[in-house]
Short mmCIF file of C-alpha atoms in Angstrom, two decimals:
data_model
loop_
_atom_site.label_atom_id
_atom_site.label_comp_id
_atom_site.label_asym_id
_atom_site.label_seq_id
_atom_site.Cartn_x
_atom_site.Cartn_y
_atom_site.Cartn_z
CA MET S 1 0.00 0.00 0.00
CA SER S 2 1.40 3.43 -0.93
CA PRO S 3 2.28 5.98 1.81
CA LEU S 4 -0.25 8.39 0.31
CA LEU S 5 -3.02 5.81 0.67
CA VAL S 6 -2.02 5.08 4.28
CA LYS S 7 -2.17 8.79 5.01
CA ASN S 8 -5.79 8.98 3.84
CA ILE S 9 -7.29 5.74 5.13
CA SER S 10 -9.16 7.43 7.98
CA GLU S 11 -11.15 9.59 5.56
CA LEU S 12 -13.44 8.10 2.94
CA ASN S 13 -14.92 11.45 1.96
CA ASN S 14 -13.13 11.89 -1.37
CA LEU S 15 -14.07 8.75 -3.26
CA GLU S 16 -12.37 9.82 -6.49
CA LEU S 17 -9.05 10.44 -4.74
CA LEU S 18 -9.34 7.18 -2.83
CA ALA S 19 -10.08 5.22 -6.03
CA ASN S 20 -7.10 6.84 -7.74
CA GLN S 21 -4.82 5.85 -4.86
CA VAL S 22 -6.10 2.26 -4.90
CA VAL S 23 -5.36 2.03 -8.63
CA GLU S 24 -1.93 3.66 -8.32
CA GLY S 25 -1.00 1.23 -5.55
CA PHE S 26 -2.23 -1.66 -7.67
CA ILE S 27 -0.26 -0.57 -10.74
CA THR S 28 2.91 -0.19 -8.66
CA GLY S 29 2.41 -3.71 -7.34
CA MET S 30 1.72 -5.06 -10.82
CA HIS S 31 5.22 -4.13 -11.96
CA LYS S 32 6.57 -6.51 -9.32
CA SER S 33 4.06 -9.30 -9.84
CA PRO S 34 3.58 -12.33 -12.12
CA PHE S 35 0.88 -10.31 -13.93
CA HIS S 36 3.47 -7.88 -15.28
CA GLY S 37 2.62 -9.15 -18.77
CA PHE S 38 -0.70 -7.31 -18.65
CA SER S 39 -0.58 -3.76 -19.94
CA VAL S 40 -0.83 -1.28 -17.11
CA GLU S 41 0.54 1.67 -19.07
CA PHE S 42 -2.83 1.98 -20.73
CA ALA S 43 -3.84 5.49 -19.76
CA GLU S 44 -3.51 7.16 -23.15
CA HIS S 45 -1.71 4.68 -25.38
CA ARG S 46 -2.01 1.53 -27.45
CA LEU S 47 0.61 -0.45 -29.33
CA TYR S 48 1.45 0.83 -32.82
CA ASN S 49 0.27 -1.43 -35.65
CA LYS S 50 2.52 -1.83 -38.68
CA GLY S 51 1.37 0.12 -41.71
CA GLU S 52 -0.70 2.77 -39.93
CA SER S 53 0.18 6.46 -39.81
CA THR S 54 3.14 7.40 -37.60
CA ARG S 55 1.59 10.79 -36.86
CA HIS S 56 0.34 9.88 -33.38
CA ILE S 57 3.36 7.86 -32.17
CA ASP S 58 4.54 8.97 -28.73
CA TRP S 59 8.28 9.34 -29.32
CA LYS S 60 9.00 10.29 -25.71
CA LEU S 61 7.50 7.00 -24.57
CA TYR S 62 9.51 5.21 -27.27
CA ALA S 63 12.71 6.71 -25.83
CA LYS S 64 11.84 5.18 -22.45
CA THR S 65 10.47 1.80 -23.53
CA LYS S 66 11.97 1.18 -27.01
CA LYS S 67 8.42 0.24 -28.08
CA LEU S 68 6.11 2.12 -30.41
CA PHE S 69 2.91 3.37 -28.79
CA VAL S 70 0.16 5.47 -30.37
CA LYS S 71 -1.75 8.07 -28.40
CA ARG S 72 -5.36 7.06 -27.90
CA TYR S 73 -8.42 9.27 -28.12
CA GLU S 74 -11.94 9.24 -26.67
CA GLU S 75 -13.55 7.75 -29.78
CA GLU S 76 -11.31 4.68 -29.54
CA THR S 77 -13.34 3.27 -26.63
CA ASN S 78 -13.47 -0.47 -27.26
CA LEU S 79 -15.04 -1.91 -24.16
CA ARG S 80 -18.29 -1.35 -22.32
CA CYS S 81 -18.46 -2.28 -18.66
CA HIS S 82 -21.54 -2.30 -16.43
CA LEU S 83 -21.20 -2.35 -12.63
CA ILE S 84 -24.04 -3.77 -10.52
CA ILE S 85 -24.12 -3.33 -6.72
CA ASP S 86 -26.42 -5.14 -4.29
CA ASN S 87 -27.55 -2.52 -1.74
CA SER S 88 -29.72 -4.76 0.44
CA ALA S 89 -29.56 -4.70 4.25
CA SER S 90 -27.13 -7.62 4.51
CA MET S 91 -24.56 -5.71 2.44
CA HIS S 92 -24.35 -3.10 5.23
CA TYR S 93 -22.82 -5.70 7.55
CA PRO S 94 -20.70 -5.66 9.69
CA ILE S 95 -21.46 -2.61 11.81
CA VAL S 96 -18.41 -0.33 11.54
CA LYS S 97 -18.04 2.65 13.90
CA ASN S 98 -14.83 4.12 12.46
CA PRO S 99 -14.65 3.13 8.79
CA SER S 100 -11.27 3.10 7.08
CA ILE S 101 -9.81 1.40 4.03
CA ASP S 102 -9.04 -1.63 6.23
CA ASN S 103 -12.32 -1.58 8.16
CA LEU S 104 -15.34 -1.54 5.86
CA THR S 105 -18.85 -2.88 5.48
CA LYS S 106 -19.54 -5.02 2.43
CA ILE S 107 -21.36 -2.16 0.73
CA ALA S 108 -18.51 0.29 1.41
CA PHE S 109 -15.99 -2.21 0.06
CA SER S 110 -18.10 -2.76 -3.07
CA THR S 111 -18.51 0.99 -3.56
CA ILE S 112 -14.79 1.73 -3.33
CA ALA S 113 -13.97 -1.27 -5.53
CA SER S 114 -16.46 0.02 -8.12
CA ALA S 115 -14.92 3.49 -8.01
CA ALA S 116 -11.46 1.92 -8.51
CA LEU S 117 -12.79 -0.03 -11.50
CA MET S 118 -14.21 3.21 -12.90
CA GLU S 119 -10.79 4.84 -12.51
CA ILE S 120 -9.02 2.05 -14.34
CA LEU S 121 -11.73 2.08 -17.04
CA LYS S 122 -11.22 5.84 -17.46
CA ARG S 123 -7.50 5.31 -17.97
CA GLN S 124 -8.21 2.80 -20.72
CA ARG S 125 -10.81 5.05 -22.37
CA ASP S 126 -13.47 2.42 -21.74
CA ALA S 127 -17.15 3.19 -21.11
CA VAL S 128 -18.97 2.40 -17.86
CA GLY S 129 -22.55 2.07 -16.62
CA LEU S 130 -23.93 1.52 -13.12
CA SER S 131 -26.88 -0.24 -11.48
CA ILE S 132 -27.70 -0.24 -7.76
CA TYR S 133 -30.53 -2.38 -6.37
CA SER S 134 -32.15 -3.47 -3.11
CA ASP S 135 -35.76 -4.61 -3.05
CA LYS S 136 -36.17 -2.53 -6.21
CA ASP S 137 -34.04 -1.08 -8.97
CA ASP S 138 -32.67 1.90 -7.01
CA TYR S 139 -30.50 3.41 -9.73
CA TYR S 140 -29.60 2.76 -13.34
CA ALA S 141 -27.25 4.65 -15.66
CA PRO S 142 -26.44 3.35 -19.16
CA THR S 143 -22.91 2.77 -20.34
CA LYS S 144 -21.10 5.91 -21.51
CA GLY S 145 -17.50 7.04 -21.77
CA SER S 146 -17.64 10.77 -21.06
CA ASP S 147 -16.00 12.40 -18.06
CA ARG S 148 -19.27 14.10 -17.14
CA HIS S 149 -21.00 10.70 -17.02
CA ARG S 150 -18.24 9.22 -14.88
CA ARG S 151 -18.53 12.08 -12.40
CA MET S 152 -22.27 11.55 -12.18
CA LEU S 153 -21.64 7.88 -11.28
CA LEU S 154 -19.01 8.87 -8.70
CA ALA S 155 -21.56 11.20 -7.07
CA GLN S 156 -24.03 8.32 -6.91
CA LEU S 157 -21.42 6.01 -5.35
CA THR S 158 -20.53 8.71 -2.82
CA GLU S 159 -24.19 8.85 -1.75
CA LEU S 160 -24.17 5.07 -1.43
CA LEU S 161 -21.26 5.31 1.04
CA LYS S 162 -23.24 7.68 3.24
CA ASN S 163 -26.56 5.83 3.40
CA THR S 164 -27.81 2.68 5.08
CA SER S 165 -30.41 0.19 3.88
CA LYS S 166 -32.95 -2.00 5.64
CA ALA S 167 -34.32 -3.47 2.44
CA SER S 168 -34.46 -7.17 1.75
CA THR S 169 -33.90 -8.33 -1.79
CA GLU S 170 -34.85 -10.92 -4.34
CA THR S 171 -31.72 -10.51 -6.43
CA TYR S 172 -33.00 -12.57 -9.33
CA THR S 173 -36.06 -10.33 -9.89
CA ILE S 174 -33.96 -7.16 -10.17
CA LEU S 175 -31.26 -8.78 -12.30
CA HIS S 176 -33.88 -9.68 -14.92
CA GLU S 177 -34.90 -6.00 -15.03
CA ILE S 178 -31.30 -4.82 -15.37
CA ALA S 179 -30.53 -7.42 -18.04
CA GLU S 180 -33.36 -6.04 -20.17
CA LYS S 181 -31.72 -2.58 -20.12
CA ILE S 182 -28.17 -3.59 -21.14
CA HIS S 183 -28.49 -3.93 -24.90
CA ARG S 184 -24.93 -3.73 -26.22
CA ARG S 185 -22.32 -6.40 -25.54
CA SER S 186 -20.70 -5.57 -22.19
CA LEU S 187 -18.43 -6.87 -19.44
CA ILE S 188 -20.66 -7.02 -16.35
CA PHE S 189 -19.37 -6.98 -12.76
CA LEU S 190 -21.85 -7.89 -10.01
CA PHE S 191 -21.09 -7.18 -6.33
CA THR S 192 -23.38 -9.18 -4.03
CA ASP S 193 -23.15 -11.28 -0.87
CA MET S 194 -25.63 -13.75 -2.42
CA PHE S 195 -27.97 -13.47 0.58
CA GLN S 196 -31.68 -13.25 -0.23
CA GLU S 197 -34.95 -13.94 1.54
CA SER S 198 -35.91 -16.96 -0.51
CA LYS S 199 -33.67 -19.94 -1.23
CA ASN S 200 -34.66 -20.30 -4.86
CA GLU S 201 -31.16 -20.58 -6.30
CA ASN S 202 -32.41 -21.88 -9.64
CA GLU S 203 -34.22 -18.61 -10.29
CA LEU S 204 -31.13 -16.67 -9.22
CA PHE S 205 -28.93 -18.48 -11.71
CA GLU S 206 -31.53 -18.09 -14.44
CA ALA S 207 -31.27 -14.34 -13.81
CA LEU S 208 -27.48 -14.54 -14.04
CA ARG S 209 -27.89 -16.41 -17.32
CA HIS S 210 -30.17 -13.60 -18.49
CA LEU S 211 -27.33 -11.16 -17.76
CA LYS S 212 -25.17 -13.16 -20.16
CA TYR S 213 -27.74 -12.66 -22.93
CA ASN S 214 -26.47 -10.71 -25.97
CA LYS S 215 -22.98 -12.16 -25.45
CA HIS S 216 -22.29 -10.26 -22.25
CA GLU S 217 -19.55 -11.59 -19.97
CA VAL S 218 -20.48 -11.77 -16.28
CA VAL S 219 -18.11 -11.68 -13.30
CA LEU S 220 -19.73 -12.39 -9.92
CA PHE S 221 -17.83 -10.80 -7.04
CA HIS S 222 -19.17 -12.83 -4.11
CA THR S 223 -18.58 -10.29 -1.35
CA TYR S 224 -18.31 -11.45 2.27
CA ASP S 225 -16.60 -10.80 5.61
CA GLY S 226 -14.20 -13.75 5.95
CA LYS S 227 -13.67 -13.25 9.68
CA LEU S 228 -17.31 -13.22 10.71
CA GLU S 229 -19.34 -14.74 7.87
CA LEU S 230 -16.97 -17.50 6.81
CA ASN S 231 -14.96 -18.35 9.94
CA PHE S 232 -17.69 -17.34 12.43
CA ASP S 233 -15.01 -15.74 14.58
CA PHE S 234 -17.03 -14.52 17.58
CA ASP S 235 -16.10 -14.81 21.26
CA ASN S 236 -17.91 -17.54 23.19
CA SER S 237 -20.25 -15.36 25.23
CA PRO S 238 -23.99 -15.85 24.61
CA LYS S 239 -25.16 -13.73 21.69
CA LYS S 240 -28.35 -12.91 19.84
CA PHE S 241 -27.90 -13.26 16.08
CA VAL S 242 -30.40 -11.33 13.95
CA ASP S 243 -31.07 -11.78 10.24
CA VAL S 244 -30.90 -8.17 9.04
CA GLU S 245 -33.24 -8.84 6.10
CA THR S 246 -35.95 -11.00 7.70
CA GLY S 247 -35.63 -9.97 11.37
CA GLU S 248 -35.39 -13.61 12.52
CA GLU S 249 -33.46 -14.05 15.78
CA ILE S 250 -31.57 -16.87 17.45
CA ASN S 251 -29.65 -17.03 20.75
CA LEU S 252 -26.57 -19.22 20.93
CA TYR S 253 -22.92 -19.65 21.90
CA ALA S 254 -20.81 -19.20 18.76
CA GLU S 255 -18.40 -21.97 19.73
CA SER S 256 -21.18 -24.54 19.92
CA VAL S 257 -22.00 -24.22 16.20
CA LYS S 258 -18.76 -22.86 14.72
CA LYS S 259 -17.45 -26.17 13.34
CA GLN S 260 -20.70 -27.18 11.63
CA TYR S 261 -21.31 -23.61 10.49
CA LYS S 262 -17.96 -23.49 8.67
CA VAL S 263 -18.68 -26.79 6.94
CA GLU S 264 -22.09 -25.56 5.75
CA VAL S 265 -20.77 -22.21 4.52
CA GLU S 266 -17.78 -23.72 2.72
CA ASN S 267 -20.12 -26.19 1.02
CA TYR S 268 -22.34 -23.28 -0.02
CA PHE S 269 -19.36 -21.41 -1.49
CA ASN S 270 -18.27 -24.51 -3.39
CA ASP S 271 -21.81 -25.02 -4.74
CA LEU S 272 -21.87 -21.42 -5.95
CA LYS S 273 -18.52 -21.88 -7.66
CA MET S 274 -19.64 -25.08 -9.40
CA LYS S 275 -22.92 -23.57 -10.59
CA CYS S 276 -21.12 -20.52 -11.92
CA MET S 277 -18.77 -22.79 -13.84
CA GLN S 278 -21.80 -24.64 -15.22
CA TYR S 279 -23.34 -21.38 -16.44
CA LYS S 280 -19.97 -19.98 -17.64
CA ILE S 281 -20.00 -17.14 -15.14
CA ASP S 282 -16.72 -16.05 -13.58
CA TYR S 283 -17.01 -16.62 -9.82
CA VAL S 284 -14.65 -14.55 -7.65
CA PRO S 285 -15.02 -14.94 -3.85
CA VAL S 286 -13.98 -11.62 -2.30
CA ASP S 287 -13.12 -11.29 1.39
CA ILE S 288 -13.55 -7.59 2.23
CA ASN S 289 -10.65 -7.84 4.70
CA LYS S 290 -8.11 -8.64 1.97
CA GLY S 291 -8.08 -5.44 -0.08
CA PHE S 292 -8.86 -4.60 -3.70
CA HIS S 293 -6.04 -6.35 -5.55
CA GLN S 294 -8.16 -9.35 -6.54
CA ILE S 295 -10.89 -7.11 -7.95
CA LEU S 296 -8.52 -5.27 -10.29
CA VAL S 297 -6.64 -8.41 -11.34
CA SER S 298 -9.98 -10.03 -12.19
CA TYR S 299 -10.83 -6.99 -14.31
CA LEU S 300 -7.58 -7.20 -16.27
CA ILE S 301 -7.99 -10.93 -16.89
CA SER S 302 -11.64 -10.50 -17.93
CA ARG S 303 -10.84 -7.55 -20.19
CA LYS S 304 -8.03 -9.40 -21.96
CA ARG S 305 -10.35 -12.35 -22.62
CA PHE S 306 -13.35 -10.19 -23.56
CA LEU S 307 -11.70 -8.11 -26.29
#
């Protein structure tokens, strides 16, 4: 993590600055990683193709890299990306009193990750759209590449950071509605914890298949708190556990169910992974305690395959 990012972790007020710092830290790390083969110098350039005009070659960059790059322009946008964020009550877990980059709710993590994706899309001159849903379609913006559009989406994400939600959700119902609106072939990223009131997983995966309609590519970021929701890491005092979407309550000692709980949850994760493979959906389990690196790597891999 860069020193500049560390300096600002206590303040999540400037989402654009925070997203920029996340991306800069990621790019710095990429130069030292096995993924160095992916292009990260994509802000305003593309490789020169033999036979085309030399007018737009960046000779200063050639002097540094000994490779021919051509300056890119707004009309060269070649990818459309649509971000979808689940804003149901369960995504506002866990309760965080002093949020920072290392201490976030699932919705805050998803919001910052989305802003970071928007920053990296901007640098590649790619277009972006945004959907936010709870028990209804809360917000929809079509895919565009202009700076004005991107700032409008950032403002919407900033509002999402500030607000809470008590809404339950039937994810599959809303995804069908969103799928109907995305007409042109796009790379779709969905942030959700996969919690919903009903247990009708077949309908959920039919909705995910609908998202793939028109040759879209879908990446499911299964967002969860690894400490609490996967490992059930609570102290062994008696506690009341409340389902934030249904209001159901249960009193128990965490230690008495921890072992069986972990088995059930790990089986659920594996089932999700297998079903996603079956439907040719990229499944990426994302622990909100482990930073944004996996999100951005997944984007680069998906983009390379998509184009």
